[in-house]
Coordinates of C-alpha atoms in Angstrom, one line a residue:
Chain A
M265 CA 50.6 -9.6 -33.6
N266 CA 47.6 -7.7 -32.1
S267 CA 45.8 -11.0 -31.6
I268 CA 48.7 -12.5 -29.7
F269 CA 49.0 -9.5 -27.5
G270 CA 45.3 -9.5 -27.0
R271 CA 45.3 -13.1 -25.9
F272 CA 48.2 -12.5 -23.6
L273 CA 46.4 -9.6 -22.2
M274 CA 43.2 -11.8 -21.5
A275 CA 45.3 -14.4 -19.9
F276 CA 46.9 -11.9 -17.7
L277 CA 43.7 -10.4 -16.6
L278 CA 42.2 -13.8 -15.9
V279 CA 45.0 -15.1 -13.9
F280 CA 45.8 -12.0 -11.8
L281 CA 42.6 -9.9 -11.7
T282 CA 39.9 -12.4 -11.3
P283 CA 41.2 -13.9 -8.1
A284 CA 41.9 -10.4 -6.8
N285 CA 38.3 -9.4 -7.3
A286 CA 37.0 -12.6 -5.8
K287 CA 39.1 -12.1 -2.7
D288 CA 37.9 -8.6 -2.5
S289 CA 34.4 -9.6 -1.7
C290 CA 35.4 -11.9 1.2
Y291 CA 32.1 -11.8 3.0
P292 CA 31.3 -13.7 6.3
E293 CA 29.2 -16.7 6.0
F294 CA 25.5 -16.1 6.3
E295 CA 22.2 -17.0 4.7
I296 CA 19.8 -14.5 3.3
S297 CA 16.2 -15.1 3.9
K298 CA 14.1 -15.7 0.8
S299 CA 11.2 -13.4 -0.2
I300 CA 7.9 -15.1 0.6
I301 CA 5.7 -12.7 -1.1
S302 CA 3.3 -15.0 -2.9
N303 CA 2.9 -14.5 -6.6
Q304 CA -0.7 -14.1 -7.1
S305 CA -2.4 -16.2 -9.8
T306 CA -1.2 -15.2 -13.2
D307 CA -3.9 -16.9 -15.1
D308 CA -5.4 -14.8 -17.8
G309 CA -9.0 -13.9 -17.5
E310 CA -10.1 -16.0 -20.4
D311 CA -11.2 -19.0 -18.4
K312 CA -12.4 -17.2 -15.3
S313 CA -16.0 -16.9 -14.3
V314 CA -17.2 -13.6 -12.9
F315 CA -20.1 -13.7 -10.5
I316 CA -22.1 -10.5 -9.8
Y317 CA -24.3 -10.2 -6.9
F318 CA -26.8 -7.3 -6.5
D319 CA -28.2 -6.5 -3.1
Q320 CA -31.8 -6.6 -3.6
S321 CA -32.9 -5.0 -0.3
L322 CA -35.5 -2.2 -0.5
S323 CA -33.0 0.4 0.8
M324 CA -31.1 -0.1 -2.6
Q325 CA -34.2 1.1 -4.6
G326 CA -33.4 4.8 -4.0
Y327 CA -30.2 4.7 -6.1
T328 CA -32.2 3.8 -9.1
K329 CA -34.4 6.9 -9.0
D330 CA -32.9 10.1 -10.2
Q331 CA -32.6 12.9 -7.9
P332 CA -32.6 16.4 -9.5
G333 CA -29.3 18.1 -9.6
Q334 CA -27.4 15.0 -8.4
N335 CA -25.3 12.7 -10.6
N336 CA -26.7 9.1 -10.6
L337 CA -23.4 7.1 -10.6
Y338 CA -25.2 3.9 -9.5
V339 CA -27.3 3.6 -12.7
N340 CA -24.2 4.4 -14.9
V341 CA -21.8 2.2 -13.1
I342 CA -24.1 -0.8 -12.9
D343 CA -25.0 -0.3 -16.5
D344 CA -21.2 -0.7 -17.3
L345 CA -20.6 -3.5 -14.9
Q346 CA -21.3 -6.2 -17.4
Q347 CA -18.7 -4.8 -19.8
I348 CA -16.2 -4.4 -16.9
A349 CA -16.9 -7.9 -15.7
E350 CA -16.2 -9.2 -19.3
N351 CA -12.8 -7.5 -19.2
V352 CA -12.0 -9.6 -16.0
G353 CA -13.4 -13.0 -17.0
S354 CA -14.9 -14.9 -19.7
K355 CA -18.2 -15.7 -18.4
T356 CA -20.4 -13.6 -16.2
Y357 CA -23.1 -14.9 -13.9
Y358 CA -25.6 -12.6 -12.3
H359 CA -27.5 -13.0 -9.0
S360 CA -29.4 -11.1 -6.6
F361 CA -29.1 -11.5 -2.8
G362 CA -31.3 -10.6 0.2
K363 CA -32.8 -13.3 2.2
T364 CA -31.3 -15.8 -0.3
I365 CA -29.3 -15.9 -3.5
K366 CA -31.3 -15.9 -6.7
P367 CA -29.9 -16.1 -10.2
I368 CA -30.9 -13.4 -12.6
K369 CA -31.4 -14.3 -16.1
E370 CA -29.4 -12.4 -18.7
N371 CA -32.4 -10.7 -20.2
K372 CA -33.4 -9.5 -16.8
I373 CA -30.1 -7.8 -15.9
A374 CA -31.2 -4.5 -17.2
Q375 CA -33.9 -4.6 -14.4
V376 CA -31.3 -4.0 -11.7
I377 CA -31.2 -0.3 -12.4
K378 CA -35.1 -0.1 -12.4
P379 CA -36.9 0.5 -9.1
G380 CA -39.2 -2.5 -9.7
F381 CA -36.2 -4.9 -9.2
Y382 CA -36.3 -4.0 -5.6
E383 CA -40.0 -4.3 -5.0
C384 CA -42.0 -7.3 -3.9
T385 CA -45.7 -7.7 -4.2
G386 CA -45.9 -10.9 -2.2
A387 CA -45.9 -11.7 1.5
A388 CA -43.0 -10.0 3.3
S389 CA -41.8 -13.4 4.5
E390 CA -41.4 -14.6 0.9
C391 CA -39.8 -11.5 -0.4
N392 CA -36.1 -11.2 -1.0
N393 CA -35.9 -7.5 -0.2
Q394 CA -36.4 -7.4 3.5
E395 CA -32.8 -8.2 4.5
S396 CA -29.4 -8.3 2.9
K397 CA -27.4 -11.4 4.0
I398 CA -24.1 -10.2 2.7
H399 CA -22.3 -13.4 4.0
L400 CA -24.1 -15.4 1.3
P401 CA -21.9 -14.2 -1.6
F402 CA -18.8 -14.5 0.5
K403 CA -19.8 -18.2 1.1
M404 CA -20.0 -18.7 -2.6
A405 CA -16.6 -17.2 -3.1
K406 CA -15.3 -19.6 -0.5
A407 CA -16.8 -22.6 -2.3
N408 CA -15.3 -21.7 -5.7
P409 CA -12.3 -19.5 -5.1
D410 CA -11.3 -19.6 -8.7
G411 CA -13.9 -17.1 -9.7
T412 CA -14.1 -13.4 -9.3
Y413 CA -16.9 -12.0 -7.2
I414 CA -18.5 -8.6 -7.4
I415 CA -21.1 -7.6 -4.8
V416 CA -23.0 -4.5 -5.2
T417 CA -24.6 -3.3 -1.9
D418 CA -25.2 -0.4 0.3
L419 CA -23.4 -2.2 3.2
F420 CA -26.0 -0.9 5.7
L421 CA -25.5 -3.5 8.3
A422 CA -27.0 -3.4 11.8
D423 CA -25.1 -4.3 15.0
N424 CA -26.9 -7.6 15.2
Q425 CA -25.3 -8.6 11.9
L426 CA -21.8 -7.9 13.2
V427 CA -21.9 -10.0 16.2
G428 CA -21.6 -13.7 17.2
G429 CA -22.7 -16.4 14.8
T430 CA -23.9 -13.9 12.1
L431 CA -20.5 -12.3 12.1
G432 CA -18.9 -15.7 11.9
Q433 CA -20.8 -16.4 8.7
L434 CA -19.0 -13.5 7.2
T435 CA -15.5 -13.9 8.7
K436 CA -15.1 -17.6 8.2
P437 CA -15.5 -17.6 4.3
L438 CA -13.4 -14.4 4.4
K439 CA -10.7 -16.1 6.2
S440 CA -10.7 -18.9 3.8
I441 CA -10.7 -16.6 0.8
L442 CA -7.7 -14.6 2.1
K443 CA -5.8 -17.8 2.9
K444 CA -6.0 -18.7 -0.7
G445 CA -4.2 -15.6 -1.6
K446 CA -7.3 -13.8 -2.7
S447 CA -8.1 -10.1 -1.7
V448 CA -11.2 -8.1 -1.1
G449 CA -11.5 -4.6 -2.8
I450 CA -14.1 -2.2 -1.6
I451 CA -14.9 0.7 -3.9
G452 CA -17.4 3.2 -2.2
V453 CA -19.2 5.4 -4.6
M454 CA -21.2 8.5 -3.6
S455 CA -24.3 8.5 -5.7
S456 CA -27.5 10.3 -5.9
F457 CA -30.3 8.7 -3.9
N458 CA -34.0 9.2 -4.0
G459 CA -35.9 6.7 -1.8
T460 CA -36.0 5.4 1.7
I461 CA -33.3 4.4 4.0
F462 CA -34.7 1.7 6.3
D463 CA -33.5 0.3 9.6
I464 CA -31.8 3.3 11.1
P465 CA -31.3 2.4 14.8
T466 CA -32.8 4.7 17.5
R467 CA -31.6 5.1 21.0
E468 CA -34.6 3.3 22.4
G469 CA -33.6 0.3 20.5
G470 CA -36.1 0.4 17.6
T471 CA -35.5 1.5 14.0
V472 CA -36.8 4.3 11.9
S473 CA -36.7 5.3 8.3
Y474 CA -35.4 8.3 6.5
T475 CA -36.5 9.7 3.0
E476 CA -34.8 13.1 2.8
A477 CA -31.4 11.9 1.7
Q478 CA -30.3 13.1 -1.8
K479 CA -27.0 11.3 -1.8
R480 CA -25.7 8.1 -0.3
P481 CA -22.7 5.9 -1.0
F482 CA -23.1 2.4 -2.4
Y483 CA -20.2 -0.1 -2.5
I484 CA -18.8 -2.6 -5.0
I485 CA -17.0 -5.3 -3.2
I486 CA -14.6 -7.3 -5.5
I487 CA -13.3 -10.7 -4.2
G488 CA -10.4 -12.0 -6.4
D489 CA -6.8 -11.5 -7.3
Q490 CA -5.3 -8.1 -6.6
K491 CA -4.7 -7.7 -10.4
E492 CA -8.5 -8.2 -11.1
I493 CA -9.5 -5.9 -8.3
N494 CA -7.2 -3.2 -9.7
Q495 CA -8.5 -3.7 -13.1
V496 CA -12.2 -3.2 -12.0
K497 CA -11.1 -0.1 -10.2
K498 CA -9.2 1.2 -13.0
N499 CA -12.0 0.6 -15.5
L500 CA -14.4 2.4 -13.1
E501 CA -12.0 5.4 -12.7
E502 CA -11.5 5.7 -16.4
Q503 CA -15.1 5.4 -17.4
H504 CA -17.2 7.0 -14.5
F505 CA -15.0 8.8 -11.9
T506 CA -13.7 11.4 -14.3
N507 CA -15.5 14.3 -12.9
P508 CA -13.7 16.0 -9.9
E509 CA -17.0 16.2 -8.1
D510 CA -17.4 12.4 -8.1
K511 CA -16.6 11.1 -4.8
Y512 CA -15.3 7.5 -4.5
K513 CA -13.2 5.7 -2.1
F514 CA -11.1 2.5 -2.4
S515 CA -9.8 0.1 0.1
L516 CA -8.2 -3.2 -0.2
I517 CA -8.6 -6.0 2.4
T518 CA -5.7 -8.3 1.9
S519 CA -3.4 -10.5 4.0
T520 CA -0.6 -9.5 1.6
P521 CA -0.3 -5.6 1.8
I522 CA 3.2 -5.9 0.6
L523 CA 3.6 -5.1 -3.1
Q524 CA 7.1 -6.7 -3.7
N525 CA 10.4 -7.5 -2.3
L526 CA 12.9 -4.7 -3.4
N527 CA 15.7 -7.1 -4.0
D528 CA 13.7 -9.3 -6.4
K529 CA 13.5 -6.4 -8.8
K530 CA 16.7 -4.8 -7.8
L531 CA 15.0 -1.6 -6.9
I532 CA 17.6 -0.7 -4.3
S533 CA 20.2 1.7 -5.7
E534 CA 23.1 3.6 -4.3
K535 CA 20.7 6.6 -4.1
S536 CA 18.7 4.6 -1.5
I537 CA 21.1 5.7 1.1
K538 CA 21.5 9.4 1.0
N539 CA 25.0 10.8 0.2
I540 CA 26.7 7.3 0.5
S541 CA 28.1 7.6 -2.9
N542 CA 30.3 10.4 -1.6
A543 CA 32.1 8.0 0.7
E544 CA 35.7 7.0 0.0
K545 CA 36.1 3.9 -2.0
F546 CA 32.3 3.6 -2.5
K547 CA 31.0 0.7 -4.6
F548 CA 27.5 -0.6 -4.9
D549 CA 26.5 -4.0 -6.4
Y550 CA 24.2 -6.9 -6.0
S551 CA 25.6 -10.2 -4.8
P552 CA 24.6 -13.3 -6.7
E553 CA 21.9 -13.9 -4.1
N554 CA 20.4 -10.5 -4.9
L555 CA 21.7 -8.9 -1.8
A556 CA 22.3 -5.2 -2.3
V557 CA 25.8 -4.5 -1.0
Y558 CA 27.3 -1.1 -0.3
K559 CA 31.1 -1.0 0.0
L560 CA 32.8 2.0 1.5
N561 CA 35.3 3.6 3.9
T562 CA 33.5 5.8 6.4
N563 CA 34.2 7.8 9.6
Q564 CA 32.1 7.5 12.7
K565 CA 30.2 10.7 12.0
R566 CA 28.4 9.3 8.8
K567 CA 24.6 9.1 8.9
L568 CA 23.2 6.0 7.2
N569 CA 19.5 6.4 6.4
F570 CA 18.1 3.9 4.0
L571 CA 15.0 5.3 2.3
I572 CA 12.2 3.2 0.8
N573 CA 9.2 4.8 -0.9
N574 CA 5.9 3.5 0.5
S575 CA 4.6 3.3 -3.1
D576 CA 7.3 0.7 -3.8
I577 CA 6.3 -1.6 -1.0
I578 CA 2.7 -1.1 -0.1
V579 CA -0.2 -2.3 -2.2
P580 CA -2.2 0.9 -3.1
G581 CA -5.4 1.1 -1.1
S582 CA -4.4 -1.5 1.4
T583 CA -4.0 -1.3 5.1
G584 CA -0.4 -0.6 4.8
V585 CA 2.2 -1.6 7.4
S586 CA 2.2 -0.3 11.0
N587 CA 5.2 -2.1 12.3
F588 CA 8.5 -3.1 10.8
K589 CA 11.2 -5.3 12.1
I590 CA 14.9 -5.1 11.1
K591 CA 16.8 -8.3 11.5
E592 CA 20.4 -7.3 11.7
T593 CA 23.8 -8.9 12.0
L594 CA 27.1 -7.1 12.2
W595 CA 30.5 -8.9 11.8
V596 CA 33.8 -7.3 12.6
S597 CA 37.4 -8.2 11.5
Q598 CA 40.5 -6.7 12.9
E599 CA 42.2 -7.2 9.7
P600 CA 40.5 -5.3 6.8
K601 CA 42.4 -7.1 4.1
C602 CA 40.7 -10.1 2.6
K603 CA 43.7 -12.4 3.0
N604 CA 43.9 -11.9 6.7
I605 CA 40.2 -11.6 7.3
N606 CA 38.8 -13.1 10.4
W607 CA 35.1 -12.3 10.9
K608 CA 33.7 -12.2 14.3
K609 CA 29.9 -12.1 14.7
S610 CA 28.9 -9.1 17.1
K611 CA 26.4 -9.4 19.9
F612 CA 24.4 -6.5 18.7
D613 CA 21.0 -7.6 17.6
Q614 CA 19.4 -4.1 17.3
L615 CA 21.6 -1.6 15.5
S616 CA 19.0 0.5 13.6
K617 CA 15.7 2.3 14.1
W618 CA 13.0 3.0 11.7
E619 CA 10.4 5.6 11.1
Q620 CA 7.6 5.9 8.6
N621 CA 5.7 8.9 7.2
E622 CA 3.1 9.1 4.5
N623 CA 5.7 8.9 1.7
N624 CA 8.5 6.7 2.9
L625 CA 10.0 4.4 5.3
K626 CA 13.3 5.6 6.8
I627 CA 15.7 3.0 8.2
Q628 CA 18.3 4.9 10.4
M629 CA 21.1 2.4 10.3
F630 CA 23.5 2.5 13.4
K631 CA 21.0 4.8 15.3
A632 CA 20.5 2.3 18.2
V633 CA 24.2 1.5 18.2
S634 CA 26.1 4.4 17.0
L635 CA 29.1 4.0 14.7
K636 CA 31.0 5.7 17.5
K637 CA 30.6 2.5 19.6
L638 CA 32.6 0.6 16.9
F639 CA 36.3 0.5 16.8
R640 CA 38.1 2.4 14.2
G641 CA 40.7 0.7 12.0
M642 CA 38.5 -2.5 11.6
R643 CA 36.4 -3.8 8.8
Y644 CA 32.7 -4.4 9.4
F645 CA 30.1 -6.3 7.5
Y646 CA 26.5 -5.5 8.2
V647 CA 23.4 -7.3 6.9
G648 CA 19.9 -5.9 7.5
E649 CA 16.7 -7.7 6.5
I650 CA 13.7 -5.4 6.8
Y651 CA 10.4 -7.2 7.5
A652 CA 6.8 -5.8 7.4
E653 CA 5.7 -7.1 10.8
K654 CA 2.2 -5.8 11.4
P655 CA -0.5 -4.5 9.0
G656 CA -1.6 -1.0 9.4
T657 CA -5.1 0.6 9.5
L658 CA -5.0 2.9 6.5
S659 CA -8.1 1.6 5.0
E660 CA -10.2 2.2 8.2
E661 CA -9.2 5.8 7.9
T662 CA -10.2 6.0 4.2
F663 CA -13.9 5.3 5.0
K664 CA -14.2 7.1 8.3
E665 CA -16.1 10.1 6.9
W666 CA -18.8 7.9 5.4
S667 CA -19.4 5.9 8.4
I668 CA -21.9 6.4 11.2
R669 CA -22.2 4.6 14.5
P670 CA -25.6 3.2 15.6
S671 CA -25.5 5.3 18.7
E672 CA -25.1 8.5 16.6
A673 CA -27.5 7.4 13.7
E674 CA -30.7 8.9 15.1
E675 CA -29.2 12.3 16.0
F676 CA -27.6 12.3 12.5
K677 CA -30.9 11.6 10.9
D678 CA -32.6 14.3 12.9
G679 CA -30.3 16.7 11.4
N680 CA -31.9 16.1 8.0
P681 CA -28.7 15.4 6.3
V682 CA -28.7 15.6 2.4
E683 CA -25.8 13.1 2.2
F684 CA -26.4 10.1 4.3
K685 CA -23.7 7.9 5.8
T686 CA -23.4 4.1 6.0
L687 CA -24.2 2.5 9.3
N688 CA -21.2 0.7 11.0
L689 CA -18.9 1.1 7.9
T690 CA -15.8 1.5 9.9
K691 CA -16.7 -1.4 12.0
I692 CA -17.1 -3.6 9.1
I693 CA -13.8 -2.5 7.5
K694 CA -12.2 -3.1 10.9
I695 CA -13.6 -6.7 11.1
L696 CA -12.5 -7.5 7.6
N697 CA -9.0 -6.0 8.4
S698 CA -8.7 -8.0 11.5
V699 CA -9.5 -11.2 9.7
A700 CA -6.9 -10.2 7.0
N701 CA -4.4 -9.2 9.7
N702 CA -4.7 -12.6 11.4
E703 CA -3.7 -14.2 8.1
F704 CA -0.8 -11.8 7.7
E705 CA 2.8 -13.2 7.9
P706 CA 5.8 -11.1 8.4
T707 CA 7.2 -10.3 4.9
L708 CA 10.7 -9.6 3.8
I709 CA 10.8 -6.2 2.0
A710 CA 14.5 -5.6 1.5
S711 CA 17.9 -7.1 2.4
I712 CA 20.9 -4.8 2.3
A713 CA 24.6 -5.2 3.4
L714 CA 27.2 -2.7 4.2
D715 CA 30.8 -3.7 3.8
F716 CA 32.8 -0.9 5.4
N717 CA 36.1 0.0 6.9
L718 CA 35.8 2.5 9.7
T719 CA 38.3 5.2 9.6
K720 CA 39.1 8.2 11.6
Chain B
M208 CA 82.6 20.1 32.0
K209 CA 83.7 17.4 34.4
N210 CA 80.9 18.5 36.9
I211 CA 78.3 18.4 34.2
I212 CA 79.3 14.9 33.1
Q213 CA 79.2 13.9 36.8
S214 CA 75.7 15.4 37.0
I215 CA 74.5 13.6 33.9
T216 CA 75.9 10.4 35.5
Y217 CA 74.1 11.0 38.8
S218 CA 70.9 11.9 37.2
L219 CA 71.0 8.7 34.8
I220 CA 71.4 6.7 38.1
G221 CA 68.4 8.5 39.6
L222 CA 66.4 7.8 36.6
A223 CA 67.3 4.3 36.3
T224 CA 66.1 3.5 39.8
I225 CA 62.5 3.6 38.7
S226 CA 62.5 4.1 35.0
W227 CA 63.5 0.6 34.3
I228 CA 59.7 -0.2 34.6
G229 CA 59.2 2.2 31.6
I230 CA 61.9 0.5 29.6
Y231 CA 60.5 -2.9 30.6
L232 CA 57.0 -1.8 29.4
I233 CA 58.6 -0.6 26.1
V234 CA 60.3 -3.9 25.4
I235 CA 57.4 -6.1 26.2
S236 CA 55.0 -3.8 24.3
V237 CA 57.1 -3.9 21.1
A238 CA 57.6 -7.6 21.4
D239 CA 53.8 -8.1 22.0
P240 CA 53.2 -9.6 25.5
G241 CA 50.9 -12.2 24.1
P242 CA 47.2 -13.0 25.2
D243 CA 48.2 -15.1 28.2
S244 CA 50.5 -12.6 29.8
Y245 CA 50.1 -10.9 33.2
I246 CA 50.0 -7.5 31.7
V247 CA 47.3 -8.4 29.2
G248 CA 45.2 -9.8 32.1
F249 CA 45.7 -6.7 34.2
F250 CA 44.7 -4.4 31.3
S251 CA 41.7 -6.7 30.6
D252 CA 40.6 -6.4 34.3
N253 CA 41.3 -2.8 35.0
I254 CA 41.8 -0.7 31.9
M255 CA 39.7 -1.9 29.1
S256 CA 36.1 -2.1 28.5
E257 CA 35.5 -6.0 28.2
E258 CA 31.8 -5.3 27.5
R259 CA 32.5 -3.2 24.4
I260 CA 35.0 -5.7 23.1
Q261 CA 32.7 -8.6 23.7
N262 CA 29.7 -6.8 22.1
L263 CA 31.8 -6.5 19.0
G264 CA 32.1 -10.2 18.9
F265 CA 35.7 -10.7 20.3
D266 CA 36.1 -13.2 23.2
N267 CA 38.1 -10.8 25.4
F268 CA 40.7 -8.0 25.2
A269 CA 43.4 -10.6 24.8
E270 CA 42.2 -11.2 21.2
I271 CA 42.8 -7.6 20.1
S272 CA 45.7 -6.8 22.5
T273 CA 48.4 -7.0 19.9
S274 CA 47.5 -3.7 18.2
F275 CA 47.0 -2.1 21.5
F276 CA 50.4 -2.9 22.9
T277 CA 52.5 -2.9 19.6
K278 CA 51.2 0.6 18.6
L279 CA 49.5 2.6 21.3
F280 CA 51.2 1.4 24.4
F281 CA 54.7 1.1 22.8
H282 CA 54.5 4.5 21.3
M283 CA 53.2 6.1 24.4
N284 CA 55.8 4.7 26.8
L285 CA 58.6 5.4 24.3
T286 CA 57.5 9.1 24.0
L287 CA 57.2 9.5 27.8
A288 CA 60.6 7.8 28.3
I289 CA 62.3 10.1 25.9
L290 CA 60.7 13.2 27.3
T291 CA 61.5 12.2 30.8
T292 CA 65.1 11.5 30.0
L293 CA 65.5 14.8 28.0
M294 CA 63.7 16.9 30.7
T295 CA 65.8 15.4 33.5
L296 CA 69.0 15.8 31.7
A297 CA 68.2 19.3 30.5
W298 CA 67.5 20.5 34.1
C299 CA 70.7 18.9 35.4
V300 CA 72.8 20.5 32.6
A301 CA 71.2 23.8 33.0
S302 CA 71.5 23.9 36.7
H303 CA 75.2 24.3 36.1
Y304 CA 74.6 27.6 34.4
L305 CA 72.4 29.1 37.0
N306 CA 73.7 32.5 38.2
I307 CA 74.2 31.6 41.8
D308 CA 76.8 33.9 43.2
S309 CA 75.9 34.4 46.8
P310 CA 74.6 32.2 49.6
G311 CA 70.8 31.8 49.5
K312 CA 70.4 32.8 46.0
A313 CA 69.8 29.2 44.9
K314 CA 66.5 29.2 46.7
I315 CA 65.3 31.8 44.2
Y316 CA 65.6 29.2 41.5
A317 CA 63.2 26.8 43.4
L318 CA 60.4 28.7 41.6
H319 CA 62.2 28.0 38.2
W320 CA 62.4 24.3 39.0
L321 CA 58.7 24.2 40.1
V322 CA 57.7 25.8 36.8
F323 CA 59.9 23.4 34.8
T324 CA 58.6 20.5 36.7
G325 CA 55.0 21.7 36.2
I326 CA 55.6 21.9 32.5
F327 CA 57.0 18.4 32.5
V328 CA 54.0 17.0 34.4
G329 CA 51.7 18.9 32.1
L330 CA 53.5 17.3 29.0
V331 CA 53.2 13.8 30.5
L332 CA 49.4 14.4 31.1
A333 CA 49.1 15.7 27.6
I334 CA 50.9 12.8 26.1
V335 CA 48.8 10.2 28.0
F336 CA 45.6 12.0 27.0
Y337 CA 46.8 12.2 23.4
F338 CA 47.4 8.5 23.2
T339 CA 44.5 7.2 25.2
G340 CA 41.8 9.8 24.5
S341 CA 42.2 11.2 21.0
T342 CA 41.2 9.5 17.7
Q343 CA 44.8 8.9 16.8
Y344 CA 44.8 5.3 17.9
S345 CA 41.8 3.2 17.3
S346 CA 42.5 0.7 20.1
A347 CA 42.2 3.7 22.5
Q348 CA 38.3 3.3 22.1
A349 CA 38.4 0.3 24.2
I350 CA 39.9 2.1 27.3
T351 CA 37.3 3.0 29.9
K352 CA 37.3 6.4 31.7
G353 CA 38.5 4.7 34.8
G354 CA 41.2 2.9 32.9
Q355 CA 42.3 6.2 31.3
F356 CA 42.6 7.6 34.9
L357 CA 44.6 4.6 36.1
L358 CA 47.0 4.9 33.1
L359 CA 47.5 8.6 33.9
V360 CA 48.4 7.8 37.5
M361 CA 50.6 4.9 36.5
S362 CA 52.4 7.2 34.0
L363 CA 52.9 9.9 36.5
L364 CA 54.5 7.3 38.9
I365 CA 56.7 5.6 36.3
Y366 CA 57.9 8.8 34.7
V367 CA 57.6 11.7 37.2
L368 CA 59.2 9.8 40.1
P369 CA 62.4 8.9 38.1
Y370 CA 62.5 12.5 36.8
Y371 CA 62.4 13.8 40.4
L372 CA 65.1 11.3 41.5
G373 CA 67.2 12.3 38.4
V374 CA 67.1 15.9 39.0
L375 CA 67.5 15.3 42.8
L376 CA 70.8 13.5 42.2
G377 CA 71.9 15.4 39.1
T378 CA 71.3 19.0 39.9
A379 CA 74.5 21.0 40.3
R380 CA 75.7 21.0 43.9
F381 CA 75.5 24.8 44.4
A382 CA 71.9 24.8 43.0
R383 CA 70.5 22.0 45.1
S384 CA 68.5 24.4 47.2
S385 CA 66.3 25.0 44.2
V386 CA 65.2 21.3 44.1
L387 CA 62.9 20.0 46.8
F388 CA 64.9 18.1 49.5
A389 CA 68.1 18.1 47.4
N390 CA 69.9 20.1 50.0
K391 CA 69.3 17.2 52.5
L392 CA 71.8 15.1 50.4
P393 CA 75.2 14.4 52.0
G394 CA 77.7 17.3 51.4
G395 CA 80.3 15.0 49.8
F396 CA 77.7 13.6 47.2

């Protein structure tokens, strides 16, 4: 008996309730843009090769000599780099670079943390320690983009290395690397230093040396997938940067500073719009196309602020986003009931405004065109697609305090600093960022819809 | 009683001379004038904000005129017509009970008539504002400020003028001096 009743009830529900629900979500016809966030390579590291390049210029020698009272992070980090590299890929190849790239045999790797590695007894023109052509490892990365590249350098680049053809030698391979979906991570580590810093530019146009520095940052540049870059960073943080006194900075140069599309992982919830769940007849759901749809009855006084945590959309350490665009459409129907619905597309193309602080992005919906400008008693359907339109400059700010401009270098040196800064660091980051920004494409972050009746 | 009935008849005649416009508006409103009618065109050109309507995606006011006429405009005119009729008849009946027992005393009641008329005009204004400016009717949002003023002037013409004609003809003969120009009417009227 119960079974017959149950079947009857099911049939009743199917016949009467299902069409009712289907009719209830009578949306206007529109197409939702698809997320274009590229999924980075998901290959495991087993078949990947890791190429490590050590800057062999003489200025690097100071990192290898202990400075009393200072923590020598260079020696410790480089010592562990082999193990860290093995976590990322299956095979590791070591090279030094200066004037040219030279392979380092496995049994000679330990020499990298010895002062002798940076010395040259031959004629200066034959030596590899007189300059550091940082574009050479980038060229290698361009030639074989499947590998992961780790470059250890002091990034002390003179003005003439950052102009014209020399700059092009760096930016062209970088462009190609970024185009292939790779990113460049820069980890700056403040380490003890006991040596000579060469090629400090003077106001007269020459260069001078400085030997009094006790601390100086060195940089580990990682070219590869964001996943691998983060893995290297995480390993270093866990193994070496445990002491609060250890100073390190991280920046990610990438053409894809957007972490994810919020709809793909259904990260938009009813809490994303403050107090909206208090509205009359409120309902929240995802459409089959993953569009987050808020249904409600509202008056004209309601504030609709859609909040997105920066941490949900911005890749940590990256440039972030400096400009957003909201692609919006509003439909209106005089008749609110589904059976009589007759959607008309409004002429408003900008209904909302956005503002961003260090923690979140706030979309103030119906701020540009207030709800008060809409007619009560009608049903509205709003679709907003939020795009990241322009990359930011966060990573430039990160390294600002460790950077010195050539025009200030001599004066800085004359102040006998204990902690020496890196020449043109901000400029280098800016250049790298601008290349990344050129490759940036507007990226869809989130798509939301509001289906509402406007009441008194 | 005979005089009162005569007064009511006269006042209704006075009302009818102009208030047929109001009745006409009520009838066409409730029947929905339709998008191509003259009145919809007039409202579209002079009363409504076409820009606001078109921004919302509608072609013009004609597309949403039904809810405006069958609700707001119908209710407003009906309310004004009832008020006008009641106020006119109320004065005409009340004028028969005014204590006028000596020559010249009727003029004293001119002040009463002015206050009564003032209240009536005030009520007309309040009703028009209620229907066109409050949140009670959603279609009122499409009315421009200029359109609201025009509706106000039109309502005054359509309802205050027949009220005046109604009280002019319907006020008791001995109280005519209390109504503006009513004493100019022929003695036998």
